[in-house]
GROMACS .gro file of C-alpha atoms in nm:
model
  247
    1MET     CA    1   1.386   0.371  -2.874
    2VAL     CA    2   1.126   0.129  -3.007
    3LYS     CA    3   0.854   0.262  -3.236
    4GLU     CA    4   0.504   0.164  -3.120
    5PRO     CA    5   0.636  -0.029  -2.817
    6VAL     CA    6   0.444  -0.276  -2.605
    7PHE     CA    7   0.551  -0.319  -2.245
    8TYR     CA    8   0.642  -0.627  -2.046
    9SER     CA    9   0.720  -0.653  -1.677
   10VAL     CA   10   0.913  -0.926  -1.498
   11ILE     CA   11   0.887  -0.930  -1.121
   12ILE     CA   12   1.137  -1.166  -0.960
   13GLY     CA   13   1.082  -1.296  -0.611
   14THR     CA   14   1.009  -1.633  -0.458
   15GLU     CA   15   0.884  -1.442  -0.153
   16LEU     CA   16   0.594  -1.305  -0.361
   17LEU     CA   17   0.484  -1.647  -0.478
   18ASN     CA   18   0.503  -1.814  -0.138
   19GLY     CA   19   0.312  -1.532   0.029
   20ARG     CA   20   0.590  -1.388   0.246
   21ARG     CA   21   0.552  -1.049   0.077
   22GLY     CA   22   0.298  -0.873  -0.142
   23ASP     CA   23   0.374  -0.719  -0.478
   24SER     CA   24   0.329  -0.348  -0.553
   25HIS     CA   25   0.522  -0.328  -0.881
   26PHE     CA   26   0.249  -0.441  -1.120
   27ALA     CA   27  -0.014  -0.196  -0.998
   28PHE     CA   28   0.236   0.091  -1.010
   29LEU     CA   29   0.370   0.011  -1.356
   30ASN     CA   30   0.034  -0.065  -1.510
   31LYS     CA   31  -0.113   0.263  -1.381
   32THR     CA   32   0.193   0.456  -1.496
   33LEU     CA   33   0.181   0.307  -1.847
   34VAL     CA   34  -0.193   0.358  -1.889
   35ARG     CA   35  -0.160   0.721  -1.780
   36ARG     CA   36   0.090   0.773  -2.061
   37GLY     CA   37  -0.121   0.591  -2.318
   38TRP     CA   38   0.093   0.277  -2.344
   39GLU     CA   39  -0.009  -0.088  -2.352
   40HIS     CA   40   0.103  -0.335  -2.086
   41LYS     CA   41   0.121  -0.654  -2.291
   42ALA     CA   42   0.221  -0.902  -2.021
   43ASN     CA   43   0.330  -0.925  -1.659
   44PHE     CA   44   0.527  -1.218  -1.518
   45VAL     CA   45   0.587  -1.293  -1.151
   46VAL     CA   46   0.857  -1.559  -1.126
   47LYS     CA   47   1.056  -1.733  -0.856
   48ASP     CA   48   1.431  -1.699  -0.821
   49ASP     CA   49   1.517  -1.957  -1.084
   50VAL     CA   50   1.807  -1.903  -1.327
   51THR     CA   51   1.679  -2.125  -1.609
   52LEU     CA   52   1.323  -1.994  -1.590
   53LEU     CA   53   1.440  -1.633  -1.597
   54GLU     CA   54   1.672  -1.690  -1.893
   55HIS     CA   55   1.393  -1.854  -2.095
   56LEU     CA   56   1.156  -1.571  -2.007
   57TYR     CA   57   1.403  -1.300  -2.108
   58LYS     CA   58   1.464  -1.474  -2.441
   59LEU     CA   59   1.090  -1.505  -2.501
   60ILE     CA   60   1.039  -1.132  -2.448
   61GLN     CA   61   1.342  -1.049  -2.661
   62LYS     CA   62   1.177  -1.223  -2.959
   63ASP     CA   63   0.908  -0.954  -2.969
   64PRO     CA   64   1.055  -0.674  -3.186
   65ARG     CA   65   0.829  -0.419  -3.016
   66ALA     CA   66   0.908  -0.530  -2.662
   67VAL     CA   67   1.014  -0.289  -2.391
   68MET     CA   68   1.072  -0.466  -2.060
   69PHE     CA   69   1.105  -0.363  -1.698
   70SER     CA   70   1.263  -0.627  -1.475
   71PHE     CA   71   1.237  -0.587  -1.098
   72GLY     CA   72   1.480  -0.742  -0.851
   73GLY     CA   73   1.790  -0.957  -0.836
   74ILE     CA   74   2.054  -0.696  -0.931
   75GLY     CA   75   2.226  -0.689  -0.592
   76SER     CA   76   2.532  -0.881  -0.474
   77THR     CA   77   2.389  -1.163  -0.263
   78PRO     CA   78   2.403  -1.527  -0.387
   79ASP     CA   79   2.037  -1.520  -0.494
   80ASP     CA   80   2.087  -1.203  -0.702
   81PHE     CA   81   2.156  -1.344  -1.048
   82THR     CA   82   1.961  -1.107  -1.273
   83ARG     CA   83   2.275  -0.934  -1.400
   84GLU     CA   84   2.436  -1.262  -1.503
   85VAL     CA   85   2.121  -1.402  -1.664
   86ALA     CA   86   2.056  -1.075  -1.850
   87ALA     CA   87   2.409  -1.082  -1.992
   88LYS     CA   88   2.363  -1.437  -2.118
   89ALA     CA   89   2.013  -1.383  -2.256
   90PHE     CA   90   2.057  -1.041  -2.420
   91THR     CA   91   2.425  -1.032  -2.521
   92GLY     CA   92   2.531  -1.397  -2.529
   93LYS     CA   93   2.835  -1.301  -2.323
   94GLY     CA   94   2.942  -1.283  -1.961
   95LEU     CA   95   2.953  -0.986  -1.726
   96VAL     CA   96   3.206  -0.705  -1.761
   97ARG     CA   97   3.312  -0.444  -1.508
   98HIS     CA   98   3.127  -0.116  -1.575
   99LYS     CA   99   3.370   0.160  -1.479
  100GLU     CA  100   3.110   0.426  -1.404
  101ALA     CA  101   2.910   0.188  -1.188
  102GLU     CA  102   3.230   0.090  -1.009
  103GLU     CA  103   3.309   0.455  -0.935
  104ILE     CA  104   2.959   0.518  -0.799
  105ILE     CA  105   2.976   0.218  -0.568
  106LEU     CA  106   3.323   0.312  -0.442
  107GLN     CA  107   3.218   0.672  -0.379
  108ARG     CA  108   2.914   0.551  -0.188
  109LEU     CA  109   3.074   0.272   0.016
  110GLY     CA  110   3.449   0.318   0.009
  111GLU     CA  111   3.629   0.011   0.146
  112ARG     CA  112   3.293  -0.140   0.243
  113ALA     CA  113   3.241  -0.203  -0.130
  114TYR     CA  114   3.469  -0.507  -0.098
  115PRO     CA  115   3.440  -0.795  -0.135
  116HIS     CA  116   3.072  -0.816  -0.232
  117PRO     CA  117   2.889  -0.487  -0.315
  118ILE     CA  118   3.143  -0.406  -0.586
  119LYS     CA  119   3.006  -0.702  -0.781
  120MET     CA  120   2.703  -0.487  -0.865
  121ALA     CA  121   2.933  -0.305  -1.111
  122ASP     CA  122   2.963  -0.624  -1.317
  123LEU     CA  123   2.701  -0.573  -1.588
  124PRO     CA  124   2.615  -0.700  -1.937
  125GLU     CA  125   2.835  -0.563  -2.211
  126GLY     CA  126   2.700  -0.235  -2.350
  127ALA     CA  127   2.485  -0.160  -2.048
  128LYS     CA  128   2.396   0.200  -1.961
  129LEU     CA  129   2.316   0.304  -1.607
  130ILE     CA  130   1.984   0.407  -1.453
  131GLU     CA  131   2.028   0.651  -1.167
  132ASN     CA  132   1.901   0.540  -0.828
  133PRO     CA  133   1.779   0.849  -0.638
  134VAL     CA  134   1.762   0.670  -0.303
  135ASN     CA  135   2.098   0.508  -0.234
  136LYS     CA  136   2.282   0.579  -0.564
  137MET     CA  137   2.330   0.207  -0.646
  138PRO     CA  138   2.239   0.215  -1.016
  139GLY     CA  139   2.017  -0.003  -1.223
  140PHE     CA  140   2.102  -0.065  -1.587
  141GLN     CA  141   1.948  -0.079  -1.932
  142LEU     CA  142   2.020  -0.245  -2.265
  143GLU     CA  143   1.935  -0.099  -2.607
  144ASP     CA  144   1.695   0.154  -2.452
  145ARG     CA  145   1.450  -0.139  -2.442
  146PHE     CA  146   1.534  -0.363  -2.149
  147PHE     CA  147   1.548  -0.202  -1.806
  148PHE     CA  148   1.664  -0.362  -1.481
  149VAL     CA  149   1.585  -0.203  -1.145
  150PRO     CA  150   1.599  -0.311  -0.779
  151GLY     CA  151   1.320  -0.500  -0.611
  152PHE     CA  152   1.264  -0.222  -0.357
  153PRO     CA  153   0.961  -0.017  -0.468
  154GLN     CA  154   1.088   0.309  -0.316
  155MET     CA  155   1.394   0.281  -0.544
  156ALA     CA  156   1.249   0.110  -0.850
  157HIS     CA  157   0.943   0.326  -0.905
  158PRO     CA  158   1.114   0.667  -0.936
  159MET     CA  159   1.378   0.502  -1.156
  160ILE     CA  160   1.107   0.381  -1.394
  161GLU     CA  161   0.936   0.721  -1.395
  162GLU     CA  162   1.268   0.877  -1.499
  163VAL     CA  163   1.317   0.622  -1.780
  164LEU     CA  164   0.969   0.679  -1.916
  165ASP     CA  165   1.004   1.058  -1.896
  166ARG     CA  166   1.330   1.037  -2.089
  167ILE     CA  167   1.264   0.768  -2.351
  168TYR     CA  168   0.893   0.681  -2.367
  169PRO     CA  169   0.710   0.987  -2.231
  170LYS     CA  170   0.371   0.954  -2.400
  171ASN     CA  171   0.196   0.754  -2.669
  172ARG     CA  172  -0.019   0.904  -2.940
  173GLU     CA  173  -0.375   0.970  -2.832
  174LYS     CA  174  -0.610   0.674  -2.866
  175TYR     CA  175  -0.980   0.717  -2.943
  176SER     CA  176  -1.240   0.476  -2.812
  177CYS     CA  177  -1.610   0.395  -2.789
  178ASN     CA  178  -1.763   0.188  -2.514
  179PHE     CA  179  -2.117   0.052  -2.477
  180VAL     CA  180  -2.307  -0.228  -2.306
  181VAL     CA  181  -2.524  -0.458  -2.518
  182GLU     CA  182  -2.832  -0.630  -2.376
  183GLY     CA  183  -2.743  -0.975  -2.501
  184SER     CA  184  -2.484  -1.249  -2.471
  185GLU     CA  185  -2.139  -1.231  -2.625
  186ALA     CA  186  -2.229  -1.530  -2.845
  187MET     CA  187  -2.492  -1.314  -3.016
  188LEU     CA  188  -2.220  -1.065  -3.113
  189ILE     CA  189  -1.956  -1.296  -3.256
  190ASP     CA  190  -2.066  -1.256  -3.618
  191ILE     CA  191  -2.037  -0.877  -3.587
  192MET     CA  192  -1.700  -0.892  -3.410
  193GLU     CA  193  -1.556  -1.122  -3.675
  194ARG     CA  194  -1.619  -0.855  -3.939
  195LEU     CA  195  -1.411  -0.592  -3.761
  196PRO     CA  196  -1.053  -0.520  -3.880
  197GLU     CA  197  -0.793  -0.731  -3.702
  198ASP     CA  198  -0.588  -0.425  -3.611
  199LEU     CA  199  -0.880  -0.252  -3.438
  200GLU     CA  200  -0.856  -0.291  -3.061
  201LEU     CA  201  -1.153  -0.492  -2.939
  202SER     CA  202  -1.264  -0.607  -2.597
  203CYS     CA  203  -1.583  -0.795  -2.513
  204LEU     CA  204  -1.660  -0.841  -2.143
  205PRO     CA  205  -1.965  -1.058  -2.072
  206ALA     CA  206  -2.166  -1.030  -1.751
  207PHE     CA  207  -2.456  -1.219  -1.595
  208ASP     CA  208  -2.656  -1.081  -1.301
  209GLY     CA  209  -2.869  -1.390  -1.250
  210GLU     CA  210  -3.151  -1.262  -1.471
  211LYS     CA  211  -3.004  -1.133  -1.793
  212ARG     CA  212  -2.680  -1.142  -1.988
  213THR     CA  213  -2.497  -0.835  -2.112
  214ALA     CA  214  -2.172  -0.773  -2.298
  215GLU     CA  215  -1.957  -0.463  -2.266
  216ILE     CA  216  -1.794  -0.370  -2.597
  217TYR     CA  217  -1.482  -0.155  -2.615
  218LEU     CA  218  -1.333  -0.044  -2.949
  219ALA     CA  219  -1.022   0.173  -2.979
  220ASP     CA  220  -0.775   0.302  -3.236
  221ILE     CA  221  -0.534   0.592  -3.286
  222ASP     CA  222  -0.719   0.677  -3.609
  223GLN     CA  223  -1.033   0.865  -3.502
  224ALA     CA  224  -1.209   0.836  -3.840
  225LYS     CA  225  -1.145   0.462  -3.851
  226LEU     CA  226  -1.271   0.418  -3.495
  227GLU     CA  227  -1.590   0.614  -3.564
  228LYS     CA  228  -1.656   0.415  -3.882
  229TRP     CA  229  -1.642   0.077  -3.710
  230CYS     CA  230  -1.820   0.193  -3.397
  231THR     CA  231  -2.108   0.311  -3.618
  232PHE     CA  232  -2.098  -0.018  -3.807
  233PHE     CA  233  -2.124  -0.218  -3.485
  234LYS     CA  234  -2.422  -0.021  -3.360
  235GLU     CA  235  -2.602  -0.044  -3.693
  236GLU     CA  236  -2.559  -0.421  -3.688
  237LEU     CA  237  -2.704  -0.431  -3.337
  238HIS     CA  238  -3.013  -0.247  -3.463
  239LYS     CA  239  -3.052  -0.504  -3.740
  240ILE     CA  240  -3.074  -0.790  -3.491
  241CYS     CA  241  -3.287  -0.588  -3.247
  242LEU     CA  242  -3.036  -0.571  -2.963
  243LYS     CA  243  -3.043  -0.268  -2.737
  244PHE     CA  244  -2.725  -0.102  -2.610
  245LYS     CA  245  -2.625   0.177  -2.375
  246GLU     CA  246  -2.327   0.409  -2.410
  247ILE     CA  247  -2.089   0.417  -2.113
   0.00000   0.00000   0.00000
């Protein structure tokens, strides 16, 4: 388990990028993470490309706080290469036969497991299984950080819920303040630059054709710290005669 994790998602599917199908994974995962108080740091939608996927996995692996959910490509068809790429990127080795996965596939399919479906039991070294409640064909995980599930939403989504319930159920509570300033974001830069770097800050400008506004969002797990800097921001607004409204 990673302390203070940030979450990445990788959604694999050329059919998403060429418009043949629509994606539902990002909306589901983002909503699920937010509900539990976690941060979705990045989402990638990529085509079925071995080199691209390997580079992306290695990029995510470099983040020591990364927890990743990867959707798709763990089957046994020629375009399902996620298992092989994951082994290379995360272990530096090839695939090995996972005995428990092999038993599950054989119990489910019998002789129909050969010659192709049985290949789904070839996983990266050290992989642990993620139970698939729909058809029993498991996903897998590495280091309790990197999770690989099918591309089918009806399978993948309950698998992810189970993982989060078991390993990353809920973040510490985060406190926030949110207000809209009657002024442009440029007028607020000097104030924002004086805030601590580790304080969560968001500035969303808007223009309705007549006036400019900027929505300010500040957040932190330390309530006293959050209140201190929220008060500071508002006091600075008073000094430069800018009105604001709490939201």
